[in-house]
Structures are given as C-alpha cells and as structure tokens.
Amino acid sequence: MNQDLYDYQSSLFEEEEFIEEEVEFPASSMTPTTSWLPLEPELPIPKVFYTPAVHDEIEFLVNYCKKEVSWMGLVKSLDNNQYLIHKLYIPVQEVSATESDVSADNLLQLAAQVMNDGHNIEELFYHGHSHVNMRVSPSAQDQSTIKTFLETAPYFIRGIYNKQGDAKVDVFNKFDQRCWQCVTNKVYTDPLPANRVKELKKIIKENVTEQKVLFQKPAKKKVRMTKGAVSYNGDSYFFPDNYGDN
C-alpha cells in the first residue's frame, strides 16, 4: 500500500477515535457487543416561585371564593429548572362546589387578552385552581385538563390549593418526558447583592469564632497488688493464695 495513503487512512482512524473518546460514545468495539447508550444528565428537581403579588392574589382567590375557581398564569423560566409565575389571569368560567369549567372559546379570549397586554403567549403555561375545603389531590377532571394542555404545550405547571393552606404543584416536561410532583413552591425573593454577601462574610470572620473545648486527661487509677489481695482506689478485693496458678 502506498505509504502516503496508509498514513492518511491512519490519521482518519486516529481522528475518529479521538472524537469518540471526546463524546464518550460506546460505538468503537470491533467485536459483536451490546452496550447502553449514554444518558442525558439528570435534570435538577424543579422549583416554582411566585412574585409577592401573585402569591397574595392566589391566597385571596382561594380564601374569598366559596366554590372552585381557576386561573392561568404567565411564567418565566429561570436557571436550574426553576420557574417564576409573575402574572395571573382569571378566565370567564362556570363553577360549582367541585369543578371549574372554562370553555375553549373563553381560553381563546384569554389568549387574546394576554397578547393585547403585550405579553408572550408562550409564557402562559401555568394553571391553578382551588379545591375549596377538599384535599388537593387531583380529580379525574384535573387529570384530563392537564392532558389537554400538554397536547399543545411542551411543558406545563399545575397548582391545586385549598383554604387550609395546602398546595400540590406539579411540573410537566414533554421534551424530557418528566413529571415532577409536589415540588417546592414559594414566594420569590431576590438573591443578596454581591457587595452585601462580601460584607456579611467580613463581619462573620471578625465577629464569629469557634468555641474551643478543652479536654482534661482523667487521673490515673492507682492499683496496688499484695499477696492474696488487690487494692483499687481504696477498695480491697481478696483472692485465694493460689488464684491464677496453673
């Protein structure tokens, strides 16, 4: 074989091996082999946050309405699989003690209102509703509703609340085929500014010290042995003269 051609072909194989090693893809075996494809990194468990205004509005709706009531919300995606619900909309609906019915036409009307307000309709992927005084476990209608929303939304957040302060918040992600249930949900607070973090660290270093615990060695016990007796801390123990003889 021509040496130049051999060197060229060899360089190709070296490059392929380098690429496979770079992406850690298990497809370089030269014998019949079955292996697992590398999995995508596991997503962190989501957290759902509310702006203070949204949190107060949800609390008011749940406590004020004597029957079920539902609402939709605009959501911003944050880092690390976290979400911020920043605005609520209450669609036209018919309610009873056990359900809230929003027609398709009323949902279209709501979508038009969101766009008229200058918001991105793609951010409308949160649905919340009250179970009044009942448990927050989802009903058959709740399951059907989320299934309908997921037909057009790549991900969605569902929240169920009651007057006792219970909440069940679930995050659905169609892209990654995940459903996280009963996730952390709370009011969003801005992180501490970097200069305040630096200031606090300085204060801690100056004002906070670790307590030092001094250990005192216990006094040695005095043992005095005489024939047929042992004296230990003032107490005497007597043994036969032949104690210990073989």
XYZ file of N, CA, C and O in Angstrom, residues 33-213:
724
model
N -20.975 -6.632 20.205
C -21.130 -6.141 21.579
C -22.438 -5.382 21.718
O -22.849 -4.686 20.790
N -23.082 -5.530 22.861
C -24.266 -4.737 23.188
C -23.929 -3.837 24.360
O -23.390 -4.303 25.367
N -24.205 -2.554 24.237
C -23.883 -1.612 25.310
C -24.978 -0.567 25.414
O -25.766 -0.372 24.490
N -25.008 0.097 26.570
C -26.006 1.139 26.818
C -25.565 2.445 26.178
O -24.399 2.816 26.249
N -26.507 3.148 25.564
C -26.205 4.485 25.078
C -26.084 5.426 26.268
O -26.765 5.254 27.277
N -25.216 6.442 26.173
C -25.069 7.375 27.305
C -26.351 8.159 27.526
O -26.996 8.615 26.580
N -26.736 8.280 28.786
C -27.949 9.015 29.132
C -27.652 10.504 29.255
O -26.533 10.919 29.554
N -28.675 11.305 29.024
C -28.545 12.741 29.250
C -28.391 13.006 30.753
O -28.914 12.257 31.577
N -27.672 14.066 31.112
C -27.550 14.391 32.536
C -28.923 14.578 33.178
O -29.836 15.118 32.558
N -29.078 14.079 34.393
C -30.354 14.185 35.094
C -30.681 15.648 35.383
O -29.832 16.418 35.826
N -31.916 16.031 35.085
C -32.337 17.401 35.337
C -32.541 17.614 36.830
O -33.006 16.712 37.528
N -32.211 18.810 37.326
C -32.490 19.076 38.743
C -33.986 19.134 38.998
O -34.772 19.436 38.097
N -34.385 18.821 40.220
C -35.803 18.882 40.583
C -36.274 20.338 40.490
O -35.626 21.242 41.025
N -37.387 20.588 39.817
C -37.836 21.976 39.630
C -38.257 22.636 40.949
O -38.626 21.970 41.912
N -38.208 23.952 40.913
C -38.785 24.776 41.968
C -39.663 25.821 41.299
O -39.305 26.372 40.265
N -40.815 26.068 41.906
C -41.756 27.046 41.367
C -41.858 28.215 42.342
O -42.105 28.012 43.545
N -41.672 29.413 41.810
C -41.730 30.622 42.635
C -42.887 31.506 42.173
O -43.294 31.463 41.010
N -43.402 32.302 43.118
C -44.412 33.307 42.812
C -43.837 34.680 43.156
O -43.118 34.828 44.154
N -44.181 35.671 42.359
C -43.896 37.029 42.811
C -44.773 37.293 44.029
O -45.818 36.646 44.202
N -44.389 38.227 44.901
C -45.232 38.509 46.072
C -46.673 38.850 45.693
O -47.623 38.414 46.368
N -46.849 39.601 44.595
C -48.204 39.975 44.189
C -49.001 38.753 43.757
O -50.177 38.600 44.139
N -48.402 37.863 42.979
C -49.091 36.652 42.531
C -49.447 35.771 43.718
O -50.549 35.220 43.802
N -48.525 35.615 44.661
C -48.799 34.796 45.850
C -49.999 35.331 46.616
O -50.885 34.573 47.024
N -50.041 36.650 46.795
C -51.161 37.253 47.525
C -52.475 37.098 46.757
O -53.536 36.895 47.362
N -52.427 37.187 45.428
C -53.635 37.039 44.625
C -54.179 35.610 44.718
O -55.396 35.400 44.829
N -53.288 34.621 44.665
C -53.726 33.227 44.792
C -54.371 33.004 46.159
O -55.437 32.393 46.272
N -53.731 33.510 47.193
C -54.262 33.359 48.546
C -55.637 34.013 48.661
O -56.562 33.458 49.285
N -55.792 35.175 48.047
C -57.090 35.867 48.095
C -58.157 35.066 47.355
O -59.272 34.871 47.862
N -57.846 34.584 46.152
C -58.823 33.835 45.366
C -59.302 32.591 46.107
O -60.494 32.292 46.145
N -58.362 31.869 46.696
C -58.709 30.628 47.395
C -59.584 30.922 48.613
O -60.581 30.232 48.865
N -59.231 31.942 49.377
C -59.958 32.235 50.615
C -61.277 32.965 50.372
O -62.233 32.805 51.140
N -61.348 33.749 49.311
C -62.547 34.558 49.065
C -63.661 33.760 48.398
O -64.837 33.887 48.758
N -63.307 32.929 47.440
C -64.324 32.211 46.658
C -64.862 31.015 47.435
O -64.096 30.194 47.947
N -66.196 30.919 47.503
C -66.822 29.838 48.251
C -66.897 28.544 47.448
O -67.117 27.477 48.001
N -66.742 28.639 46.140
C -66.726 27.462 45.286
C -65.395 27.429 44.528
O -64.570 28.316 44.671
N -65.226 26.385 43.743
C -63.966 26.277 42.997
C -63.791 27.479 42.080
O -64.767 28.037 41.559
N -62.550 27.857 41.864
C -62.224 28.918 40.927
C -60.871 28.567 40.312
O -60.016 27.959 40.962
N -60.691 28.929 39.049
C -59.427 28.614 38.385
C -58.825 29.862 37.759
O -59.524 30.858 37.528
N -57.537 29.793 37.474
C -56.822 30.916 36.888
C -55.663 30.384 36.056
O -55.259 29.235 36.180
N -55.143 31.239 35.190
C -53.962 30.931 34.394
C -52.859 31.906 34.777
O -53.122 32.955 35.369
N -51.623 31.566 34.432
C -50.519 32.436 34.824
C -49.387 32.452 33.814
O -49.126 31.466 33.111
N -48.723 33.610 33.731
C -47.530 33.755 32.900
C -46.307 33.326 33.700
O -46.181 33.654 34.887
N -45.407 32.603 33.041
C -44.264 32.010 33.727
C -42.972 32.356 32.993
O -42.895 32.244 31.760
N -41.973 32.757 33.753
C -40.625 32.942 33.210
C -39.760 31.762 33.647
O -39.792 31.367 34.810
N -38.996 31.228 32.715
C -38.071 30.145 33.036
C -36.779 30.730 33.587
O -36.174 31.610 32.965
N -36.371 30.251 34.756
C -35.117 30.680 35.382
C -34.071 29.589 35.172
O -34.308 28.581 34.508
N -32.898 29.785 35.735
C -31.840 28.784 35.634
C -32.158 27.569 36.498
O -32.962 27.636 37.438
N -31.497 26.453 36.194
C -31.559 25.229 37.016
C -32.972 24.672 37.167
O -33.368 24.225 38.242
N -33.743 24.734 36.069
C -35.081 24.146 36.066
C -35.996 24.794 37.109
O -36.796 24.114 37.759
N -35.887 26.105 37.250
C -36.735 26.854 38.170
C -37.647 27.795 37.369
O -37.292 28.236 36.274
N -38.806 28.093 37.953
C -39.815 28.873 37.238
C -40.391 29.957 38.149
O -40.549 29.748 39.347
N -40.708 31.090 37.528
C -41.293 32.217 38.266
C -42.638 32.581 37.646
O -42.703 32.995 36.479
N -43.716 32.413 38.419
C -45.046 32.832 37.982
C -45.204 34.305 38.327
O -45.181 34.672 39.507
N -45.353 35.147 37.293
C -45.267 36.594 37.555
C -46.549 37.363 37.259
O -46.645 38.548 37.566
N -47.564 36.722 36.658
C -48.832 37.436 36.425
C -49.963 36.434 36.283
O -49.799 35.381 35.652
N -51.121 36.760 36.879
C -52.291 35.881 36.818
C -53.372 36.468 35.921
O -53.517 37.688 35.806
N -54.140 35.563 35.302
C -55.331 35.926 34.546
C -56.474 35.020 34.998
O -56.282 33.811 35.174
N -57.653 35.602 35.194
C -58.835 34.821 35.594
C -59.776 34.756 34.406
O -60.402 35.760 34.048
N -59.895 33.594 33.758
C -60.755 33.496 32.579
C -62.237 33.458 32.958
O -62.598 33.197 34.109
N -63.103 33.729 31.985
C -64.546 33.555 32.165
C -64.805 32.068 32.396
O -64.293 31.215 31.661
N -65.602 31.738 33.414
C -65.782 30.333 33.782
C -67.094 30.122 34.518
O -67.672 31.063 35.081
N -67.546 28.881 34.523
C -68.696 28.469 35.324
C -68.190 27.510 36.398
O -67.418 26.593 36.099
N -68.633 27.727 37.644
C -68.070 26.950 38.751
C -69.170 26.299 39.576
O -70.329 26.702 39.541
N -68.757 25.272 40.301
C -69.621 24.615 41.279
C -68.756 24.284 42.483
O -67.585 24.701 42.563
N -69.288 23.527 43.407
C -68.518 23.167 44.594
C -67.373 22.217 44.270
O -66.421 22.084 45.044
N -67.454 21.559 43.098
C -66.450 20.530 42.789
C -65.743 20.718 41.459
O -64.860 19.940 41.113
N -66.089 21.760 40.687
C -65.399 21.931 39.416
C -65.464 23.370 38.927
O -66.314 24.158 39.349
N -64.534 23.652 38.018
C -64.495 24.942 37.337
C -64.395 24.660 35.846
O -63.477 23.952 35.408
N -65.313 25.193 35.060
C -65.378 24.885 33.632
C -65.054 26.131 32.814
O -65.778 27.128 32.879
N -63.939 26.054 32.054
C -63.541 27.133 31.151
C -63.650 26.593 29.732
O -62.963 25.636 29.370
N -64.507 27.186 28.926
C -64.719 26.696 27.567
C -63.532 27.037 26.671
O -62.702 27.900 26.992
N -63.469 26.380 25.523
C -62.391 26.639 24.565
C -62.456 28.082 24.071
O -61.420 28.743 23.889
N -63.654 28.598 23.853
C -63.799 29.982 23.401
C -63.274 30.963 24.437
O -62.645 31.977 24.099
N -63.538 30.666 25.719
C -63.061 31.561 26.766
C -61.537 31.498 26.908
O -60.903 32.489 27.270
N -60.954 30.342 26.630
C -59.491 30.247 26.631
C -58.897 31.064 25.487
O -57.860 31.728 25.653
N -59.535 31.044 24.313
C -59.070 31.864 23.184
C -59.197 33.350 23.516
O -58.330 34.155 23.173
N -60.281 33.702 24.196
C -60.469 35.091 24.618
C -59.363 35.512 25.582
O -58.832 36.631 25.498
N -58.990 34.595 26.484
C -57.910 34.880 27.431
C -56.583 35.055 26.699
O -55.799 35.968 27.010
N -56.312 34.194 25.729
C -55.069 34.290 24.964
C -54.978 35.634 24.240
O -53.911 36.261 24.190
N -56.102 36.080 23.695
C -56.136 37.384 23.009
C -55.839 38.512 23.992
O -55.114 39.473 23.672
N -56.363 38.397 25.207
C -56.114 39.416 26.222
C -54.632 39.468 26.596
O -54.059 40.548 26.759
N -54.005 38.291 26.717
C -52.569 38.232 27.042
C -51.756 38.941 25.972
O -50.853 39.731 26.277
N -52.065 38.670 24.712
C -51.317 39.305 23.619
C -51.592 40.805 23.548
O -50.689 41.597 23.280
N -52.834 41.200 23.800
C -53.157 42.631 23.803
C -52.427 43.373 24.910
O -52.140 44.575 24.781
N -52.132 42.660 26.005
C -51.379 43.269 27.103
C -49.886 43.337 26.801
O -49.102 43.837 27.626
N -49.484 42.808 25.645
C -48.076 42.881 25.253
C -47.215 41.762 25.788
O -45.984 41.856 25.763
N -47.842 40.675 26.264
C -47.081 39.554 26.809
C -46.936 38.441 25.775
O -47.706 38.348 24.810
N -45.966 37.588 26.010
C -45.714 36.453 25.139
C -46.672 35.320 25.502
O -46.661 34.823 26.633
N -47.482 34.888 24.539
C -48.477 33.850 24.813
C -47.810 32.536 25.202
O -48.404 31.699 25.893
N -46.555 32.328 24.792
C -45.847 31.083 25.127
C -45.517 30.995 26.614
O -45.155 29.925 27.096
N -45.623 32.122 27.323
C -45.382 32.106 28.765
C -46.618 31.668 29.548
O -46.552 31.490 30.769
N -47.727 31.460 28.862
C -48.970 31.095 29.546
C -49.023 29.575 29.737
O -49.757 28.863 29.047
N -48.204 29.075 30.663
C -48.196 27.617 30.869
C -48.314 27.248 32.358
O -47.723 26.298 32.831
N -49.127 28.020 33.068
C -49.465 27.678 34.461
C -50.977 27.733 34.620
O -51.633 28.692 34.190
N -51.537 26.693 35.229
C -52.966 26.656 35.550
C -53.121 26.299 37.023
O -52.578 25.307 37.495
N -53.844 27.133 37.737
C -54.099 26.871 39.146
C -55.588 26.894 39.425
O -56.357 27.551 38.716
N -55.986 26.173 40.455
C -57.385 26.235 40.856
C -57.529 25.818 42.315
O -56.644 25.197 42.899
N -58.676 26.171 42.873
C -58.956 25.900 44.277
C -59.805 24.650 44.415
O -60.696 24.395 43.603
N -59.516 23.887 45.469
C -60.377 22.767 45.839
C -61.219 23.116 47.068
O -61.756 22.224 47.726
N -61.292 24.406 47.356
C -62.088 24.940 48.469
C -61.646 24.270 49.783
O -60.524 24.492 50.226
N -62.491 23.429 50.371
C -62.135 22.775 51.636
C -61.757 21.303 51.461
O -61.593 20.581 52.454
N -61.645 20.866 50.225
C -61.302 19.465 49.976
C -59.783 19.297 49.881
O -59.029 20.276 49.824
N -59.359 18.047 49.866
C -57.940 17.743 49.714
C -57.458 18.220 48.342
O -58.252 18.378 47.404
N -56.151 18.410 48.221
C -55.599 18.934 46.973
C -55.166 17.823 46.011
O -54.475 18.091 45.027
N -55.566 16.589 46.270
C -55.280 15.518 45.321
C -56.100 15.756 44.052
O -57.266 16.152 44.124
N -55.519 15.531 42.871
C -56.218 15.847 41.618
C -57.392 14.920 41.342
O -57.332 13.716 41.605
N -58.450 15.489 40.803
C -59.627 14.718 40.413
C -59.426 14.188 38.994
O -58.446 14.515 38.310
N -60.356 13.379 38.534
C -60.295 12.869 37.164
C -60.345 14.015 36.157
O -59.661 13.993 35.128
N -61.151 15.048 36.466
C -61.219 16.209 35.578
C -59.886 16.947 35.554
O -59.443 17.421 34.508
N -59.219 17.053 36.711
C -57.906 17.713 36.766
C -56.902 16.988 35.878
O -56.098 17.617 35.178
N -56.938 15.657 35.905
C -56.020 14.874 35.085
C -56.324 15.062 33.599
O -55.418 15.153 32.770
N -57.601 15.120 33.277
C -57.996 15.335 31.885
C -57.582 16.729 31.405
O -57.141 16.906 30.255
N -57.709 17.713 32.286
C -57.355 19.092 31.924
C -55.875 19.217 31.612
O -55.494 19.825 30.593
N -55.018 18.643 32.458
C -53.581 18.769 32.210
C -53.184 18.026 30.944
O -52.295 18.444 30.188
N -53.850 16.916 30.662
C -53.581 16.168 29.428
C -53.910 17.022 28.201
O -53.169 17.021 27.211
N -54.994 17.787 28.289
C -55.380 18.664 27.182
C -54.354 19.774 26.987
O -53.960 20.074 25.849
N -53.913 20.387 28.072
C -52.916 21.456 27.955
C -51.614 20.939 27.342
O -50.967 21.629 26.556
N -51.214 19.722 27.686
C -49.948 19.174 27.210
C -50.001 18.768 25.733
O -48.960 18.462 25.141
N -51.181 18.786 25.134
C -51.263 18.491 23.704
C -50.622 19.595 22.875
O -50.146 19.356 21.762
N -50.576 20.814 23.412
C -50.009 21.940 22.666
C -48.838 22.608 23.380
O -48.106 23.377 22.761
N -48.653 22.330 24.665
C -47.579 22.981 25.427
C -46.440 21.996 25.683
O -46.694 20.864 26.096
N -45.182 22.390 25.444
C -44.055 21.482 25.704
C -43.840 21.219 27.186
O -43.349 20.170 27.567
N -44.207 22.176 28.017
C -44.155 21.967 29.464
C -45.246 22.787 30.116
O -45.750 23.755 29.553
N -45.617 22.361 31.329
C -46.751 22.990 31.982
C -46.634 22.837 33.496
O -46.022 21.884 33.989
N -47.231 23.804 34.208
C -47.249 23.782 35.674
C -48.700 23.766 36.133
O -49.524 24.566 35.667
N -49.000 22.851 37.032
C -50.355 22.769 37.601
C -50.287 22.978 39.108
O -49.452 22.377 39.793
N -51.179 23.823 39.615
C -51.244 24.048 41.054
C -52.650 23.838 41.568
O -53.621 24.329 40.972
N -52.770 23.092 42.665
C -54.074 22.865 43.321
C -53.948 23.333 44.766
O -52.995 22.955 45.463
N -54.906 24.128 45.237
C -54.810 24.763 46.547
C -56.130 24.615 47.294
O -57.180 24.380 46.696
N -56.096 24.769 48.625
C -57.344 24.787 49.389
C -57.268 25.816 50.515
O -56.216 26.435 50.741
N -58.373 25.989 51.221
C -58.462 27.013 52.257
C -57.638 26.669 53.502
O -57.426 27.527 54.356
N -57.215 25.422 53.638
C -56.379 25.028 54.775
C -54.909 25.367 54.558
O -54.070 25.114 55.419
N -54.591 25.920 53.401
C -53.203 26.290 53.116
C -52.396 25.194 52.439
O -51.183 25.338 52.265
N -53.059 24.098 52.054
C -52.354 23.020 51.356
C -52.175 23.381 49.884
O -52.996 24.099 49.294
N -51.114 22.846 49.294
C -50.857 23.090 47.873
C -50.166 21.874 47.268
O -49.296 21.271 47.894
N -50.592 21.529 46.086
C -49.920 20.494 45.293
C -49.549 21.127 43.962
O -50.426 21.479 43.161
N -48.255 21.266 43.720
C -47.763 21.893 42.490
C -46.916 20.874 41.736
O -45.969 20.313 42.296
N -47.262 20.642 40.472
C -46.582 19.653 39.638
C -46.031 20.323 38.379
O -46.652 21.251 37.844
N -44.893 19.834 37.915
C -44.268 20.361 36.700
C -44.176 19.232 35.677
O -43.646 18.159 35.969
N -44.682 19.491 34.473
C -44.680 18.507 33.395
C -43.747 18.988 32.285
O -43.826 20.148 31.863
N -42.885 18.096 31.803
C -41.928 18.439 30.755
C -42.012 17.369 29.667
O -41.546 16.249 29.853
N -42.616 17.732 28.528
C -42.782 16.762 27.444
C -41.453 16.474 26.742
O -41.232 15.359 26.276
N -40.586 17.471 26.633
C -39.314 17.281 25.952
C -38.504 16.162 26.602
O -37.930 15.313 25.927
N -38.440 16.195 27.925
C -37.623 15.232 28.656
C -38.446 14.114 29.282
O -37.926 13.327 30.070
N -39.749 14.074 28.956
C -40.619 13.003 29.433
C -40.569 12.882 30.962
O -40.337 11.824 31.530
N -40.761 14.015 31.630
C -40.698 14.048 33.089
C -41.989 14.635 33.655
O -42.618 15.504 33.057
N -42.335 14.146 34.832
C -43.414 14.753 35.614
C -42.943 14.805 37.057
O -42.801 13.770 37.706
N -42.676 16.006 37.534
C -42.250 16.178 38.929
C -43.470 16.608 39.740
O -44.120 17.606 39.442
N -43.771 15.862 40.792
C -44.968 16.137 41.578
C -44.613 16.709 42.952
O -43.572 16.381 43.524
N -45.511 17.551 43.442
C -45.362 18.153 44.783
C -44.001 18.841 44.923
O -43.271 18.604 45.885
N -43.689 19.698 43.971
C -42.402 20.392 44.010
C -42.465 21.567 44.983
O -43.544 22.022 45.381
N -41.293 22.049 45.353
C -41.209 23.230 46.208
C -41.847 24.419 45.502
O -41.568 24.679 44.326
N -42.713 25.142 46.209
C -43.317 26.355 45.650
C -43.396 27.406 46.742
O -43.901 27.141 47.834
N -42.904 28.575 46.462
C -42.846 29.625 47.476
C -42.655 30.992 46.823
O -42.439 31.092 45.616
N -42.707 32.023 47.655
C -42.537 33.392 47.176
C -41.081 33.611 46.757
O -40.146 33.175 47.445
N -40.902 34.269 45.637
C -39.556 34.547 45.133
C -38.977 35.770 45.830
O -39.644 36.786 46.003
N -37.747 35.656 46.242
C -37.017 36.799 46.797
C -35.721 36.965 46.019
O -35.076 35.985 45.631
N -35.352 38.205 45.775
C -34.112 38.462 45.039
C -32.913 37.978 45.836
O -32.881 38.121 47.071
N -31.903 37.400 45.164
C -30.695 36.984 45.877
C -29.959 38.188 46.449
O -30.107 39.317 45.971
N -29.181 37.925 47.495
C -28.415 39.013 48.106
C -27.444 39.620 47.097
O -26.802 38.889 46.337
N -27.326 40.958 47.079
C -26.333 41.584 46.202
C -24.922 41.120 46.566
O -24.635 40.810 47.735
N -24.044 41.076 45.583
C -22.678 40.579 45.795
C -21.946 41.392 46.859
O -21.199 40.836 47.678
N -22.170 42.713 46.886
C -21.459 43.538 47.868
C -21.928 43.241 49.289
O -21.143 43.274 50.239
N -23.234 42.906 49.441
C -23.733 42.562 50.773
C -23.200 41.206 51.222
O -22.877 41.021 52.396
N -23.103 40.258 50.303
C -22.521 38.959 50.629
C -21.080 39.136 51.100
O -20.666 38.540 52.110
N -20.314 39.969 50.419
C -18.928 40.229 50.800
C -18.853 40.869 52.181
O -18.013 40.518 53.016
N -19.775 41.806 52.447
C -19.804 42.490 53.734
C -20.136 41.526 54.872
O -19.513 41.548 55.940
N -21.116 40.636 54.622
C -21.507 39.670 55.647
C -20.372 38.694 55.957
O -20.139 38.340 57.121
N -19.666 38.251 54.931
C -18.537 37.346 55.141
C -17.469 38.013 56.007
O -16.859 37.377 56.874
N -17.236 39.301 55.768
C -16.236 40.041 56.537
C -16.665 40.144 58.001
O -15.862 39.949 58.929
N -17.956 40.427 58.238
C -18.469 40.533 59.605
C -18.354 39.200 60.332
O -17.960 39.132 61.502
N -18.706 38.114 59.639
C -18.621 36.787 60.250
C -17.182 36.460 60.629
O -16.901 35.936 61.716
N -16.260 36.772 59.746
C -14.850 36.492 60.015
C -14.358 37.251 61.237
O -13.560 36.744 62.030
N -14.844 38.489 61.408
C -14.382 39.326 62.524
C -15.111 39.006 63.835
O -14.509 39.057 64.908
N -16.388 38.695 63.779
C -17.197 38.596 64.987
C -17.523 37.172 65.441
O -17.935 36.972 66.580
N -17.378 36.200 64.572
C -17.798 34.849 64.900
C -16.582 33.939 64.982
O -15.830 33.804 64.025
N -16.392 33.349 66.159
C -15.273 32.427 66.361
C -15.806 31.093 66.879
O -16.849 31.038 67.542
N -15.076 30.058 66.590
C -15.488 28.735 67.020
C -15.066 28.497 68.465
O -13.937 28.821 68.859
N -15.984 27.989 69.246
C -15.694 27.728 70.648
C -14.698 26.582 70.769
O -14.836 25.547 70.125
N -13.672 26.786 71.595
C -12.665 25.761 71.812
C -12.995 24.977 73.076
O -13.188 25.556 74.139
N -13.052 23.688 72.952
C -13.365 22.817 74.078
C -12.071 22.176 74.559
O -11.365 21.526 73.795
